[in-house]
PDB file of C-alpha atoms in Angstrom:
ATOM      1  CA  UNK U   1     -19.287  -3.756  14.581  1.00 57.00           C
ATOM      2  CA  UNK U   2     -23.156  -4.681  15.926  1.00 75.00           C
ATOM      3  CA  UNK U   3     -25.799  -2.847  14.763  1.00 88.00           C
ATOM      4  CA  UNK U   4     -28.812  -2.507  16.351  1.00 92.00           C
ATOM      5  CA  UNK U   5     -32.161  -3.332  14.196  1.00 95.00           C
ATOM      6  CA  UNK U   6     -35.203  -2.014  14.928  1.00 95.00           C
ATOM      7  CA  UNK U   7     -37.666  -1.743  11.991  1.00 95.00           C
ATOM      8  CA  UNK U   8     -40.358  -4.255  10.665  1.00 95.00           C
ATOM      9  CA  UNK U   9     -38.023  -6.083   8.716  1.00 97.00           C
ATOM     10  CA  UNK U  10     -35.203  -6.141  11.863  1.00 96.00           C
ATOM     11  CA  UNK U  11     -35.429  -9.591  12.812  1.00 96.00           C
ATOM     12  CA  UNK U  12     -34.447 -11.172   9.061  1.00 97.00           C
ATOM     13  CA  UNK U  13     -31.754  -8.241   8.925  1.00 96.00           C
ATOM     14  CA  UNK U  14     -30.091  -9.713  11.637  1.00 96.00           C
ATOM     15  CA  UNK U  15     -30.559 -13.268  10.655  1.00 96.00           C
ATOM     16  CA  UNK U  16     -29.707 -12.635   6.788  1.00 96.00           C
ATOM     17  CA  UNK U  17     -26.274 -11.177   8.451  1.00 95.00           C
ATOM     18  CA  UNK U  18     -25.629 -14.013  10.411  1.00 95.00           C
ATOM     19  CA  UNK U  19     -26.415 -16.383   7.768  1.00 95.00           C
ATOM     20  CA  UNK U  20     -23.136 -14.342   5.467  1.00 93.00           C
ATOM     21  CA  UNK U  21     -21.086 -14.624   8.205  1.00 92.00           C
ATOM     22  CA  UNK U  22     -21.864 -18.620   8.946  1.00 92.00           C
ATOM     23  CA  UNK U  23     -20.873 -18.894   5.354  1.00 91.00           C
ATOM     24  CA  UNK U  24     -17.472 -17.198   5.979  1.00 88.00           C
ATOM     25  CA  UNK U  25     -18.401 -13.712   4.778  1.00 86.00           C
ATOM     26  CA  UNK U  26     -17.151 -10.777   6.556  1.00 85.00           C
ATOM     27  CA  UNK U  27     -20.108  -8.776   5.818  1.00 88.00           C
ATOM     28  CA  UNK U  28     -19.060  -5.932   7.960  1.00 87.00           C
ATOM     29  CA  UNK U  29     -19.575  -2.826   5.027  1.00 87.00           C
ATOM     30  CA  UNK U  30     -22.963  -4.682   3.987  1.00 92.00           C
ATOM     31  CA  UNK U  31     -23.985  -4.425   7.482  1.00 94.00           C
ATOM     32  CA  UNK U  32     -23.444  -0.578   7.692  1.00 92.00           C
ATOM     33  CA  UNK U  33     -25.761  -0.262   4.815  1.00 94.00           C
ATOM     34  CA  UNK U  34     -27.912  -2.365   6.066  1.00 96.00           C
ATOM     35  CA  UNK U  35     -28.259  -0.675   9.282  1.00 96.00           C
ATOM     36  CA  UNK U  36     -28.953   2.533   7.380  1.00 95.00           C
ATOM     37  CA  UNK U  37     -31.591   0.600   5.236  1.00 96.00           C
ATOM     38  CA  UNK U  38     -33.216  -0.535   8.355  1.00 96.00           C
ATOM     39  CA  UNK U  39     -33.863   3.158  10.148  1.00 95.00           C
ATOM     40  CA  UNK U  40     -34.676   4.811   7.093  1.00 96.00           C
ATOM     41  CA  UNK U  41     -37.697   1.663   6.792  1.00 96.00           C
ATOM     42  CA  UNK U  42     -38.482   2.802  10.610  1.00 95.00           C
ATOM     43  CA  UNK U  43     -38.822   5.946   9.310  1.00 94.00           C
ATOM     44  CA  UNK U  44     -40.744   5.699   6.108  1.00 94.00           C
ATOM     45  CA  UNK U  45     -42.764   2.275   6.614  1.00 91.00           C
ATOM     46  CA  UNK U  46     -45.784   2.105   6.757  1.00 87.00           C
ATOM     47  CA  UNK U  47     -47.076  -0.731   6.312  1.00 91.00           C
ATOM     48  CA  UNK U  48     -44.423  -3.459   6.808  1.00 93.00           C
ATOM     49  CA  UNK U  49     -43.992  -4.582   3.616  1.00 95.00           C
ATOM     50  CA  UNK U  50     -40.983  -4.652   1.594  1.00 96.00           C
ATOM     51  CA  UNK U  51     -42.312  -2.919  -1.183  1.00 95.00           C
ATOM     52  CA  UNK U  52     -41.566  -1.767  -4.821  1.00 93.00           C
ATOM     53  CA  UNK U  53     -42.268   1.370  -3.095  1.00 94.00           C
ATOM     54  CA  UNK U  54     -40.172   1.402   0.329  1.00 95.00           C
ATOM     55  CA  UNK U  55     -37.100   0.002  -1.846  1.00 94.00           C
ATOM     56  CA  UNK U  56     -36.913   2.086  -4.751  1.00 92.00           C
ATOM     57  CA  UNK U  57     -36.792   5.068  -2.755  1.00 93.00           C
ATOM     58  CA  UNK U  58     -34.165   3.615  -0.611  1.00 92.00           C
ATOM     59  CA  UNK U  59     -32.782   2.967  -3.789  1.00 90.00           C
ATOM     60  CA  UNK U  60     -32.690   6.042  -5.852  1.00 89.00           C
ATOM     61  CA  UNK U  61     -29.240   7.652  -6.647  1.00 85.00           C
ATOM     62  CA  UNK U  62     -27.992  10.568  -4.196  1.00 83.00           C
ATOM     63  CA  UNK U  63     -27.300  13.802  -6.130  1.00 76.00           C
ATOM     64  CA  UNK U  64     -23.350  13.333  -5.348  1.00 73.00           C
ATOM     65  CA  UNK U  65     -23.323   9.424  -5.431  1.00 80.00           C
ATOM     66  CA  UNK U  66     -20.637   7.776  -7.577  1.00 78.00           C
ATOM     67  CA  UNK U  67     -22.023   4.579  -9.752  1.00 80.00           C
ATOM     68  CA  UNK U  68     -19.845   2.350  -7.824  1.00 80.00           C
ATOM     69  CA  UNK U  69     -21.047   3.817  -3.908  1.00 84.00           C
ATOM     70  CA  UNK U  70     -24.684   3.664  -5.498  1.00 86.00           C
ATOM     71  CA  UNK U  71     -23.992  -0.348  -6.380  1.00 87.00           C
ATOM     72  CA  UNK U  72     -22.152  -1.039  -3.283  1.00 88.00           C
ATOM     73  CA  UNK U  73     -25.361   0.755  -1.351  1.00 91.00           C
ATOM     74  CA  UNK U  74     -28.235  -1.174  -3.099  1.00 92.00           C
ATOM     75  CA  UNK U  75     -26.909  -4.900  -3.602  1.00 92.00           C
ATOM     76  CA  UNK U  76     -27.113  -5.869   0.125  1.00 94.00           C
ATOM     77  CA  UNK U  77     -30.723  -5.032  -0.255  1.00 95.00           C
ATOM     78  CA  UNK U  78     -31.570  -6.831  -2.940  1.00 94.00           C
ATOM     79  CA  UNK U  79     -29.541 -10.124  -0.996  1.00 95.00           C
ATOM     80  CA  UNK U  80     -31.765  -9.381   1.805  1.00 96.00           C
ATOM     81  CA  UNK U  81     -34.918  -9.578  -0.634  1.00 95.00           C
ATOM     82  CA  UNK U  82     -33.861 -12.442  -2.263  1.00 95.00           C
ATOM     83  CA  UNK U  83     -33.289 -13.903   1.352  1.00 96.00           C
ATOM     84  CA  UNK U  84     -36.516 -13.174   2.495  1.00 96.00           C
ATOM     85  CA  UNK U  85     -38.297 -14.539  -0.403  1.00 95.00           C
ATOM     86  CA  UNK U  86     -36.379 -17.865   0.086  1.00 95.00           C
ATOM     87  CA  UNK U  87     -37.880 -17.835   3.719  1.00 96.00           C
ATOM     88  CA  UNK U  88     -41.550 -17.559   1.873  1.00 95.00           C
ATOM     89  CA  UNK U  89     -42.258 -13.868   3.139  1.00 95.00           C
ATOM     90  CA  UNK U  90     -44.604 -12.736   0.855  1.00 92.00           C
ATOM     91  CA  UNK U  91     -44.898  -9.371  -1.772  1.00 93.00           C
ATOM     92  CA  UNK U  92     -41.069  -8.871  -1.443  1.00 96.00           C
ATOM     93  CA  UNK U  93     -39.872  -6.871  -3.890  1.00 95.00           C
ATOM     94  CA  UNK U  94     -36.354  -7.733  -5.407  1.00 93.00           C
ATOM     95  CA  UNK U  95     -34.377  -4.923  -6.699  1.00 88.00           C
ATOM     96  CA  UNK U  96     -33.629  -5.386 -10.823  1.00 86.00           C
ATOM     97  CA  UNK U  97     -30.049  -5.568 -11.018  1.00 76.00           C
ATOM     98  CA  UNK U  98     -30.301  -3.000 -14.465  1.00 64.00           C
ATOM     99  CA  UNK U  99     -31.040  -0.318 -11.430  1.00 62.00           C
ATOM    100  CA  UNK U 100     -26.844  -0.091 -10.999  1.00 58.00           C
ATOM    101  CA  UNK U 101     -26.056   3.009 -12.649  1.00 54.00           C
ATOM    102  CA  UNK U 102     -23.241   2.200 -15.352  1.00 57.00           C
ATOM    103  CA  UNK U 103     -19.455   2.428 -13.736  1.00 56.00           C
ATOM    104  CA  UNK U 104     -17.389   4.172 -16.222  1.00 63.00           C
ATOM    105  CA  UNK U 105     -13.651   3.156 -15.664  1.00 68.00           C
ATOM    106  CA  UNK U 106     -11.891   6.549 -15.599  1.00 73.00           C
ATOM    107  CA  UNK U 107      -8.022   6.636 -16.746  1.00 83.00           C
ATOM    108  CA  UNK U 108      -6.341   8.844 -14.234  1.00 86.00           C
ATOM    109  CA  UNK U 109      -3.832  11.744 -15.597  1.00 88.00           C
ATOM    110  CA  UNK U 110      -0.331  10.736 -15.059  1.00 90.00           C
ATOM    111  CA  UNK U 111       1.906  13.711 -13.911  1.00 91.00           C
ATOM    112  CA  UNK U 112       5.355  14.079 -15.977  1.00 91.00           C
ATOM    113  CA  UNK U 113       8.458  15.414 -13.656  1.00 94.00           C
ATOM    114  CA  UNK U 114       7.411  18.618 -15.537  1.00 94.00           C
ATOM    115  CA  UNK U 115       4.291  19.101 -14.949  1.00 94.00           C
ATOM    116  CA  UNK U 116       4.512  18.815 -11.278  1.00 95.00           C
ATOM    117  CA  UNK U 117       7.633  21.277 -10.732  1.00 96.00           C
ATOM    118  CA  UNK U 118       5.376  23.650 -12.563  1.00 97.00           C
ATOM    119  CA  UNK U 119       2.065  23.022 -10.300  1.00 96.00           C
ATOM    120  CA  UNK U 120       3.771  22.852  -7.024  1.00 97.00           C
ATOM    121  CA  UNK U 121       6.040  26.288  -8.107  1.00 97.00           C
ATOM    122  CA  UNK U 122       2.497  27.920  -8.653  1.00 97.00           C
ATOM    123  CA  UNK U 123       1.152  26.189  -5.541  1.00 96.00           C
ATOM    124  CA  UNK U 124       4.110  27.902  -3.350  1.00 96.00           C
ATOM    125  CA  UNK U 125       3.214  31.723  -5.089  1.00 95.00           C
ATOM    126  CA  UNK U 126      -0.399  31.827  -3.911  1.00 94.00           C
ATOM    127  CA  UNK U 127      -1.415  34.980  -1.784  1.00 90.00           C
ATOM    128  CA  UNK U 128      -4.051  35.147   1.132  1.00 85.00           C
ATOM    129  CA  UNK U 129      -7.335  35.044  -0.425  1.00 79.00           C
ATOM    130  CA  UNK U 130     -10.207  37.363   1.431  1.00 78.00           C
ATOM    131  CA  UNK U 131     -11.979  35.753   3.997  1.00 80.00           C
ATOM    132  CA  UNK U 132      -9.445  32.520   3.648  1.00 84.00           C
ATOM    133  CA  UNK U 133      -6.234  34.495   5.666  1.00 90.00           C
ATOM    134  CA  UNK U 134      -4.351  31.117   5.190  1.00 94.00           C
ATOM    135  CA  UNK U 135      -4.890  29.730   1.816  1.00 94.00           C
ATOM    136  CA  UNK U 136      -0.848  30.278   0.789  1.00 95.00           C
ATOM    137  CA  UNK U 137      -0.334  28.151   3.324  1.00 96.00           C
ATOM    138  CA  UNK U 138      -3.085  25.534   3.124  1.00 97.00           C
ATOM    139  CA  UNK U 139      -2.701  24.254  -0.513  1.00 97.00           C
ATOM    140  CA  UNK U 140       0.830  24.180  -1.040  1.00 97.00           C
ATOM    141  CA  UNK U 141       0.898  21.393   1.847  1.00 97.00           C
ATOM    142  CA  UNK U 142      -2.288  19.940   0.706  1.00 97.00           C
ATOM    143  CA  UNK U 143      -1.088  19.066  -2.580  1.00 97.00           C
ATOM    144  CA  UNK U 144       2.002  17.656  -1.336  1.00 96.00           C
ATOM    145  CA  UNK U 145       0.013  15.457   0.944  1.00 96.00           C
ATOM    146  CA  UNK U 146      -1.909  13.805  -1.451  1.00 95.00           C
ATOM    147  CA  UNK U 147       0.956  13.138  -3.960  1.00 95.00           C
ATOM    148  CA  UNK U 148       3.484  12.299  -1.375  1.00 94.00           C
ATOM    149  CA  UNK U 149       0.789  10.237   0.964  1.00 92.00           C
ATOM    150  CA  UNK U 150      -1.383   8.951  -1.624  1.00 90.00           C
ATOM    151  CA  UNK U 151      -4.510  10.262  -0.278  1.00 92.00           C
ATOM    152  CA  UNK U 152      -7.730  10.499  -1.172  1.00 91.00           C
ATOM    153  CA  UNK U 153      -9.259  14.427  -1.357  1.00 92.00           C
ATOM    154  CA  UNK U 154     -11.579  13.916   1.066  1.00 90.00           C
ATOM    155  CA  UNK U 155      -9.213  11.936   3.570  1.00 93.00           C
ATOM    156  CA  UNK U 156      -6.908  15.382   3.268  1.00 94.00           C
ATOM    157  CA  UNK U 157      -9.857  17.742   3.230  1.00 94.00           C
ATOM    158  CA  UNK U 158     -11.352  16.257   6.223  1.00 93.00           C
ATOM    159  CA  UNK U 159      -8.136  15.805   8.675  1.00 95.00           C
ATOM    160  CA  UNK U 160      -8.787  17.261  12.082  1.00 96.00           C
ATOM    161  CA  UNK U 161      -5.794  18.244  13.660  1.00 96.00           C
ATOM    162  CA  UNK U 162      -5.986  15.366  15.688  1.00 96.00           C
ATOM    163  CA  UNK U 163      -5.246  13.054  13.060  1.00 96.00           C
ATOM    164  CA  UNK U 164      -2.011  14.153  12.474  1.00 96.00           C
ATOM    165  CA  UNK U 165       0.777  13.234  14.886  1.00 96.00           C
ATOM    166  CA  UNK U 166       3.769  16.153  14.409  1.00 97.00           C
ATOM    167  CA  UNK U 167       5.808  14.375  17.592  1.00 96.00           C
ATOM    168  CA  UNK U 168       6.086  11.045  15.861  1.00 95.00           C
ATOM    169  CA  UNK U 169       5.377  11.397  12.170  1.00 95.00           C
ATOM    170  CA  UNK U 170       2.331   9.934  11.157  1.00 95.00           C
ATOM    171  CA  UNK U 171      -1.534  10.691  10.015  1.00 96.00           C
ATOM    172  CA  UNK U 172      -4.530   8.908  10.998  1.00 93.00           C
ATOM    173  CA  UNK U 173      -7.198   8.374   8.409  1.00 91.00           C
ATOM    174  CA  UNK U 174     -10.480   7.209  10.024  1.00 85.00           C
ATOM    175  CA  UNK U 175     -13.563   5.374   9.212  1.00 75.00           C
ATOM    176  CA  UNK U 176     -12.352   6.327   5.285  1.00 74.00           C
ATOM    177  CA  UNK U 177     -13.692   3.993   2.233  1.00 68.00           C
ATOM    178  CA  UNK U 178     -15.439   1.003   3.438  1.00 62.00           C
ATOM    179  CA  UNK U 179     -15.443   2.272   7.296  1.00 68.00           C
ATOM    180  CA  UNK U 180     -11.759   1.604   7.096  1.00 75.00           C
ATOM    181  CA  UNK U 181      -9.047   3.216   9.398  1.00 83.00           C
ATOM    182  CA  UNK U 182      -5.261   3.055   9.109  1.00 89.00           C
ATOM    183  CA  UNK U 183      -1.752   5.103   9.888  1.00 93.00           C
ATOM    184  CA  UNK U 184       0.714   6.355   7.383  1.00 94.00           C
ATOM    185  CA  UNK U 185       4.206   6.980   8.283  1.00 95.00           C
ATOM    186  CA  UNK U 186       5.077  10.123   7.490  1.00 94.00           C
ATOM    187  CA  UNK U 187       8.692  10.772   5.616  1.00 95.00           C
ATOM    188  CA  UNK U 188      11.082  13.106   7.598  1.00 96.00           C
ATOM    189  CA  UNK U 189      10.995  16.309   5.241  1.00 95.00           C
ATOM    190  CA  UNK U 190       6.805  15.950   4.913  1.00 96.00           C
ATOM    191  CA  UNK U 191       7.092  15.661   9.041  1.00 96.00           C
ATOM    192  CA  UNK U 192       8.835  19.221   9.079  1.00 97.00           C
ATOM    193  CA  UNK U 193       6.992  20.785   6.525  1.00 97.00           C
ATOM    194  CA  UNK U 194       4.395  19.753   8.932  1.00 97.00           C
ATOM    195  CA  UNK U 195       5.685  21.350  11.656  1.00 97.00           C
ATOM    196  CA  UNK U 196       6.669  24.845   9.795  1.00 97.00           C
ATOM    197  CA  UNK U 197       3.243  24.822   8.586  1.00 97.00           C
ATOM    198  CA  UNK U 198       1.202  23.848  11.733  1.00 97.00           C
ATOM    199  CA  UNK U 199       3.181  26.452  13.430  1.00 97.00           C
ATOM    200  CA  UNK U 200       2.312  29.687  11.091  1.00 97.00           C
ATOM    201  CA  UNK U 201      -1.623  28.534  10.616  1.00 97.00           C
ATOM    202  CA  UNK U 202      -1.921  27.982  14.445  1.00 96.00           C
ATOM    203  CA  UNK U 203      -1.052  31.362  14.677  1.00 96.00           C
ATOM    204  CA  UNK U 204      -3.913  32.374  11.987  1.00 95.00           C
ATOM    205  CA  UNK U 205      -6.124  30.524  12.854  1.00 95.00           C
ATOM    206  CA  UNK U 206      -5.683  28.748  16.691  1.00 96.00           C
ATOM    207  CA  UNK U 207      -8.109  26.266  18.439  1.00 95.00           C
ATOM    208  CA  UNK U 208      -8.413  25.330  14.458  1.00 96.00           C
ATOM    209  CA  UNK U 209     -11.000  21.708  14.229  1.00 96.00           C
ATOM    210  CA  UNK U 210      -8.935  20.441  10.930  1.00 96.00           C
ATOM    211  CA  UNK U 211      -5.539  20.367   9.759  1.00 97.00           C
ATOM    212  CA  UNK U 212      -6.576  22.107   6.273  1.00 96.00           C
ATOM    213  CA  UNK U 213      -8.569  24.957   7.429  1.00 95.00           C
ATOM    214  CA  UNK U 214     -10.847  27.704   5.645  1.00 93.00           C
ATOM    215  CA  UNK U 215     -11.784  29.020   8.552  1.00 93.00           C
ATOM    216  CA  UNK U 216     -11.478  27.989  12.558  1.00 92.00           C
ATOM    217  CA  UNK U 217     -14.237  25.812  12.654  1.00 94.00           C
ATOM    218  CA  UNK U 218     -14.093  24.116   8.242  1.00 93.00           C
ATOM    219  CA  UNK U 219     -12.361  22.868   5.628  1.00 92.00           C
ATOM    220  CA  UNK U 220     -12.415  23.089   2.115  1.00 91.00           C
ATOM    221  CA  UNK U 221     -15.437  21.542   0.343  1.00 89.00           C
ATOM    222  CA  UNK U 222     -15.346  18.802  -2.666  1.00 84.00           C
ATOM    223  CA  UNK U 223     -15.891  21.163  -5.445  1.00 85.00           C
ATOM    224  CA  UNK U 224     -13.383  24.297  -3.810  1.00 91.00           C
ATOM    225  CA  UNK U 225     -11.046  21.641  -4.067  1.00 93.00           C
ATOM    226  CA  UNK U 226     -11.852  20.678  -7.653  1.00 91.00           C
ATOM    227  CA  UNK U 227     -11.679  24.706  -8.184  1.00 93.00           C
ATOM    228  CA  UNK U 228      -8.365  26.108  -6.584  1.00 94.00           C
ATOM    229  CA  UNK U 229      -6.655  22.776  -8.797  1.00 95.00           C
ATOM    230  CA  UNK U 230      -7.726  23.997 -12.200  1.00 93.00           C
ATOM    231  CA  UNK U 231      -7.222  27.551 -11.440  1.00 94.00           C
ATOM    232  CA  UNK U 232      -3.391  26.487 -10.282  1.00 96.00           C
ATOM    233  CA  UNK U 233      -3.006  24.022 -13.236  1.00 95.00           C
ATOM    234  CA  UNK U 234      -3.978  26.907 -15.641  1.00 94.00           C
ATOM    235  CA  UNK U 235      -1.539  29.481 -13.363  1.00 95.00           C
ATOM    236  CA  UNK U 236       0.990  27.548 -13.790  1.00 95.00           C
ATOM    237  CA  UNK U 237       0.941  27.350 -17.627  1.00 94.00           C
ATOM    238  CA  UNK U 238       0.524  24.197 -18.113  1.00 93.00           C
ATOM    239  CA  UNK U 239      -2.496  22.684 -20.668  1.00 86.00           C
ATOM    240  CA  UNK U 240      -4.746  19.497 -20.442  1.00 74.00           C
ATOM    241  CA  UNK U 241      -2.612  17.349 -22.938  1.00 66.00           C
ATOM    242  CA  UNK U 242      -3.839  14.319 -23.750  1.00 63.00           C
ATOM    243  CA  UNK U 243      -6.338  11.844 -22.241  1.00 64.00           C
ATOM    244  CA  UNK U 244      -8.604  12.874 -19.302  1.00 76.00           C
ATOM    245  CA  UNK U 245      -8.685  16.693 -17.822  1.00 85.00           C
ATOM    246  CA  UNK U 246      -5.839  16.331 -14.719  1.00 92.00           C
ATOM    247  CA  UNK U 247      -7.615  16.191 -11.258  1.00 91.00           C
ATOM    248  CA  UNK U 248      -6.437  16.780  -7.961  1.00 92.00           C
ATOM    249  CA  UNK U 249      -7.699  12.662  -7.257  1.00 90.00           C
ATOM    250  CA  UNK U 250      -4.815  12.111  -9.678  1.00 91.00           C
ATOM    251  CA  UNK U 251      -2.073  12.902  -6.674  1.00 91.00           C
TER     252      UNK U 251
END
C-alpha cells in the first residue's frame, strides 16, 4: 500500500521507505506506522524539527498497548532518525532503544479434554442476560470459534456478518495483526452450527453489523470478553491449576 506524506519530515519518510525496499525489505507494516507518525507530526509540529519533544510523545505507551505493539510502533522511528542523521539533518533526536517496554513471554494455559467438556457444557446453559437478549446464543459459538478456528479475540469479537460466508463455509479476517487478511475454511459441523445460530440471532436481533452481537449495532468489548470467560470457567467448576490463570486467548 502507498501512503501519502505530508508533514515537515514527508519527503525523507518517503525516501527512508524506498531506501528499505531497494535493499529488499518489504517494509509494508513499518510504513503504516510511519504514515501514522507522519500526520500526528502535521498535527503537533511546530517547528519542524525532529525533536526529543515531537518523538517522545509519539512515543509514549498507549494505556492498552502490549510491549511488543509498543516496540513494533516506535523502532521504524528511530530507523528514520538514524536515517536522517546519516543524511546530516541536524538536532535529530534518536529514540534510546531502553524506551521498549520489557516483553514478558507469557506461557499460555493448555486445556485438558476435561476441562473443555466442562467449559463448553457451562457455555451451552447460559440464559439471556438483560439488555443482551442473545448472549445464550452468542458465547457458546464464540468459544467454539476460537478453539476450533484458532482465532484471535478480537478477530471473533469484531466479525461483521459479512465476514462470514454460511453458503460456502468460510470466514474472512481482515486487515488483522500486521494489516494482514486471510480465509479460513470452515469444517462442516462449525458451518451448521453457523447456520442454526445465524438463523435464531437474526431473528433477535436483524439488520445486526457483526456476527457476535450485544446489541444491533456492537459487539462485545476486550475486557466483557475477559469477564463472561472467568465467570464460565468458575460456573463450570473448574479451578486455575497450575501455571498461568486460563484465558479465553488460550482457544
Amino acid at each position: 500500500m502507498s501512503y501519502k506524506f505530508s508533514s515537515a519530515f514527508a519527503s525523507y519518510i518517503s525516501d527512508f521507505i524506498a531506501t528499505k525496499r531497494a535493499a529488499g525489505n518489504n517494509y509494508n507494516s513499518a510504513e503504516y506506522f510511519l504514515h501514522n507518525f507522519d500526520k500526528y507530526c502535521s498535527l503537533n509540529d511546530k517547528s519542524g524539527v525532529f525533536s526529543r519533544e515531537l518523538i517522545v510523545g509519539w512515543a509514549k505507551a498507549k494505556e492498552d498497548e502490549a510491549p511488543g505493539s509498543h516496540r513494533v510502533r516506535i523502532s521504524p522511528i528511530r530507523e528514520l532518525g538514524k536515517y536522517m542523521q546519516l543524511l546530516g539533518v541536524s538536532n535529530v533526536f534518536i529514540l534510546p532503544s531502553a524506551l521498549h517496554r520489557k516483553i514478558n513471554h507469557y506461557v499460555p494455559h493448555f486445556f485438558t479434554s476435561q476441562e473443555l467438556s466442562l467449559f463448553f457444557s457451562a457455555c451451552d446453559k447460559l440464559k439471556p442476560h438483560a439488555g443482551m437478549n442473545a448472549r445464550h446464543l452468542v458465547l457458546p459459538v464464540f468459544f467454539r470459534v476460537l478453539y476450533c478456528c484458532g482465532l484471535r479475540t478480537c478477530e471473533a469479537r469484531t466479525l461483521r456478518t459479512q465476514d462470514v460466508d454460511l453458503q460456502n463455509g468460510a470466514i474472512d479476517i481482515t486487515n488483522s495483526k500486521k494489516h494482514r487478511s486471510r480465509r479460513l475454511p470452515v469444517s462442516t459441523d462449525l458451518l451448521l452450527l453457523f447456520r442454526k445460530y445465524d438463523k435464531h440471532v437474526s431473528k433477535i436481533y436483524p439488520g445486526r453489523i457483526y456476527f457476535f452481537p450485544t446489541t444491533r449495532s456492537e459487539c462485545y468489548r476486550r475486557s466483557s470478553i475477559s469477564t463472561v470467560f472467568r465467570k464460565i470457567w468458575k460456573a463450570a467448576g473448574l479451578s486455575q491449576g497450575c501455571g498461568n490463570k486460563p484465558r479465553a486467548y488460550d482457544f
